[in-house]
Amino acid sequence: MKRPPAAVIAIVTIVVLALVGLVSWRLLSKPGGTVPGTEIAATTAPVVAQAKGPLAVYAKGALAKLVTNEAPVAIADISFIDRNQKPVKLSDFKGQVVVLNVWATWCAPCRFEMPTLAKLQEHYAGKGVKVLPLSVDTEDKFADVKSFMDVQQPLEVYADQEFQAPSKYNITGMPGTLILDKQGRQVARLDGEAKWDTPEVQALLDKLLAE
């Protein structure tokens, strides 16, 4: 039996490839670009609400990524040190609204947002708001921490040199910021960089100060 001419084989191959491509295109052109059988999983995944409770209305503008709680949540009394390496506890700031910002010198977004935190503290000087930038750099970087913070006045130096993981502070990465009410309870959280010297932030803090 003679073998089919090379031209015939080439034509058959092209036709087969075209059919395979057509079938694949039909499958992947379903709604949502999914393969049949997966559309439900893609369209019915639960939407996680980021803003809940009475403070949800403040999750906008500069605070669009704000995660608020249904109600205030008690958190651990975290220990750290100040500029002079004296021990400090989070409970030392009860009676004030606290903006606890977890940062590190190697975190570029942390450094970028720090001047806006300094302006926020300046705006609330003597008004019951404590902006608390907490470095999680290791001990050998403490001099760098102090040098950087020296140009971020009126912010002060605080450090947790035994930091292990972001989960210690209930954040997902750095920068990560917790908002605490005057009783020292967490009422909101913001993961990532933000601009803190804005009317949206002031509205939230003014609300907490009035409670």
Coordinates of C-alpha atoms in Angstrom, one line a residue:
M1 CA 0.0 0.0 0.0
K2 CA 1.3 3.4 -1.0
R3 CA 1.8 6.0 1.8
P4 CA -0.3 9.2 1.3
P5 CA 1.6 12.1 -0.2
A6 CA 3.3 14.4 2.2
A7 CA 0.9 17.2 1.2
V8 CA -2.1 15.2 2.2
I9 CA -0.6 14.4 5.6
A10 CA 0.1 18.1 6.1
I11 CA -3.5 19.0 5.2
V12 CA -5.0 16.4 7.6
T13 CA -2.7 17.6 10.4
I14 CA -3.7 21.2 9.9
V15 CA -7.4 20.2 10.0
V16 CA -7.0 18.2 13.2
L17 CA -5.2 21.0 14.9
A18 CA -7.8 23.5 13.8
L19 CA -10.6 21.3 15.3
V20 CA -8.7 21.0 18.6
G21 CA -8.3 24.7 18.7
L22 CA -11.9 25.4 18.0
V23 CA -13.1 23.0 20.7
S24 CA -10.7 24.6 23.2
W25 CA -11.9 28.1 22.3
R26 CA -15.5 27.1 22.8
L27 CA -14.8 25.6 26.2
L28 CA -12.8 28.6 27.5
S29 CA -15.3 31.2 26.1
K30 CA -17.9 30.3 28.7
P31 CA -19.0 33.1 31.0
G32 CA -16.2 34.2 33.2
G33 CA -13.6 32.5 31.0
T34 CA -14.0 29.2 32.9
V35 CA -14.1 25.6 31.8
P36 CA -17.7 24.0 32.1
G37 CA -18.4 22.8 35.6
T38 CA -16.4 25.5 37.3
E39 CA -18.8 28.4 36.6
I40 CA -20.6 28.0 40.0
A41 CA -17.4 28.0 42.0
A42 CA -16.3 31.1 40.2
T43 CA -19.5 33.1 40.7
T44 CA -20.7 32.0 44.1
A45 CA -17.5 32.4 46.1
P46 CA -18.5 34.4 49.3
V47 CA -17.6 38.1 49.3
V48 CA -15.6 39.0 52.5
A49 CA -16.9 42.2 54.0
Q50 CA -14.0 44.4 55.0
A51 CA -16.0 47.1 56.8
K52 CA -18.5 46.2 59.5
G53 CA -20.2 47.8 62.4
P54 CA -20.7 51.5 63.2
L55 CA -17.2 52.5 61.8
A56 CA -17.8 51.0 58.4
V57 CA -18.8 54.5 57.1
Y58 CA -15.2 55.7 57.5
A59 CA -13.8 53.1 55.1
K60 CA -13.5 55.4 52.2
G61 CA -11.0 57.7 50.5
A62 CA -7.6 57.3 52.2
L63 CA -9.1 54.6 54.4
A64 CA -10.7 52.6 51.6
K65 CA -8.8 49.5 52.7
L66 CA -9.9 49.9 56.3
V67 CA -11.2 46.7 58.0
T68 CA -13.6 47.6 60.8
N69 CA -15.1 45.4 63.5
E70 CA -18.7 44.8 64.4
A71 CA -17.6 45.6 68.0
P72 CA -14.3 46.5 69.7
V73 CA -12.0 43.5 70.2
A74 CA -9.6 43.1 73.2
I75 CA -6.0 42.5 72.2
A76 CA -2.9 41.3 74.0
D77 CA -1.0 43.8 76.1
I78 CA 2.1 43.9 73.8
S79 CA 5.5 44.7 75.3
F80 CA 8.3 46.6 73.5
I81 CA 10.9 49.3 74.2
D82 CA 11.3 53.0 73.8
R83 CA 14.2 55.0 72.5
N84 CA 16.2 54.5 75.7
Q85 CA 15.4 50.8 75.7
K86 CA 13.1 51.1 78.6
P87 CA 10.2 48.6 78.6
V88 CA 6.8 49.9 77.5
K89 CA 3.4 48.2 77.3
L90 CA 0.5 48.9 75.0
S91 CA -1.7 49.4 78.1
D92 CA 0.4 52.4 79.1
F93 CA -1.5 54.3 76.5
K94 CA -5.0 53.5 77.7
G95 CA -7.2 56.6 77.8
Q96 CA -5.9 57.7 74.4
V97 CA -6.9 56.7 70.9
V98 CA -3.9 54.8 69.5
V99 CA -2.8 54.5 65.9
L100 CA -0.4 51.6 66.2
N101 CA 1.8 51.4 63.0
V102 CA 4.0 48.4 62.6
W103 CA 6.9 49.1 60.3
A104 CA 10.5 48.4 59.5
T105 CA 13.4 50.3 58.0
W106 CA 13.7 47.8 55.1
C107 CA 10.0 48.3 54.2
A108 CA 9.9 51.0 51.5
P109 CA 6.1 51.7 51.8
C110 CA 6.6 52.0 55.6
R111 CA 9.1 54.7 55.1
F112 CA 7.0 56.5 52.5
E113 CA 3.9 56.8 54.7
M114 CA 5.8 57.8 57.9
P115 CA 5.8 61.6 57.2
T116 CA 2.0 61.5 57.0
L117 CA 1.8 59.7 60.3
A118 CA 4.1 62.5 61.7
K119 CA 1.7 65.1 60.4
L120 CA -1.2 63.3 62.0
Q121 CA 0.4 63.3 65.4
E122 CA 1.3 67.0 65.0
H123 CA -2.4 67.7 64.2
Y124 CA -3.5 65.9 67.4
A125 CA -0.8 67.1 69.7
G126 CA -2.3 67.2 73.2
K127 CA -5.7 66.1 72.0
G128 CA -5.7 62.5 73.1
V129 CA -4.4 60.7 70.1
K130 CA -1.2 58.7 70.2
V131 CA 0.5 57.8 66.9
L132 CA 2.7 54.9 67.9
P133 CA 5.2 53.8 65.2
L134 CA 6.5 50.4 66.3
S135 CA 9.7 49.2 64.5
V136 CA 10.2 45.5 64.1
D137 CA 13.8 45.7 63.1
T138 CA 16.3 43.5 64.8
E139 CA 18.5 44.9 67.5
D140 CA 21.5 45.5 65.2
K141 CA 19.3 48.0 63.2
F142 CA 18.2 50.0 66.2
A143 CA 20.6 52.9 65.4
D144 CA 19.1 53.1 61.9
V145 CA 15.6 53.1 63.4
K146 CA 16.5 56.1 65.7
S147 CA 18.2 57.9 62.8
F148 CA 15.2 57.6 60.6
M149 CA 12.7 58.6 63.3
D150 CA 14.8 61.7 64.2
V151 CA 13.5 63.4 61.1
Q152 CA 9.9 62.2 61.7
Q153 CA 9.1 64.4 64.7
P154 CA 7.0 64.6 66.8
L155 CA 6.8 60.8 66.4
E156 CA 8.8 58.8 69.0
V157 CA 10.9 55.7 68.8
Y158 CA 9.4 52.3 69.8
A159 CA 10.7 48.9 68.8
D160 CA 9.9 45.3 69.1
Q161 CA 13.2 43.5 68.6
E162 CA 11.7 40.1 69.2
F163 CA 9.2 40.3 66.4
Q164 CA 8.4 36.9 64.8
A165 CA 5.5 37.3 62.4
P166 CA 2.9 39.8 61.3
S167 CA 0.2 37.6 62.9
K168 CA 1.5 38.7 66.3
Y169 CA -0.2 42.0 65.7
N170 CA -3.1 40.7 63.7
I171 CA -1.8 42.2 60.5
T172 CA -1.1 40.5 57.2
G173 CA 2.1 42.4 56.3
M174 CA 3.9 45.7 56.6
P175 CA 3.1 48.4 57.0
G176 CA 0.2 47.3 59.1
T177 CA -1.8 49.7 61.3
L178 CA -4.2 49.0 64.2
I179 CA -6.7 51.6 65.4
L180 CA -7.4 51.3 69.2
D181 CA -10.1 53.0 71.1
K182 CA -9.5 54.7 74.5
Q183 CA -10.0 51.4 76.3
G184 CA -7.2 49.9 74.3
R185 CA -9.4 47.7 72.2
Q186 CA -9.0 47.2 68.5
V187 CA -11.7 48.8 66.4
A188 CA -10.1 48.8 63.0
R189 CA -7.1 47.6 61.0
L190 CA -5.5 48.7 57.7
D191 CA -3.0 46.5 55.9
G192 CA -0.6 48.2 53.6
E193 CA 0.4 51.8 52.9
A194 CA -2.0 54.7 53.5
K195 CA -2.0 58.5 53.6
W196 CA -2.7 59.4 57.2
D197 CA -2.9 63.2 57.2
T198 CA -6.3 63.3 55.5
P199 CA -9.9 64.4 56.5
E200 CA -11.1 60.8 56.4
V201 CA -8.6 59.7 59.0
Q202 CA -9.4 62.8 61.2
A203 CA -13.1 62.0 61.0
L204 CA -12.5 58.5 62.3
L205 CA -10.3 59.6 65.1
D206 CA -12.6 62.4 66.1
K207 CA -15.4 59.9 66.3
L208 CA -13.3 57.7 68.7
L209 CA -12.3 60.6 70.8
A210 CA -15.9 61.6 71.3
E211 CA -16.8 58.2 72.7

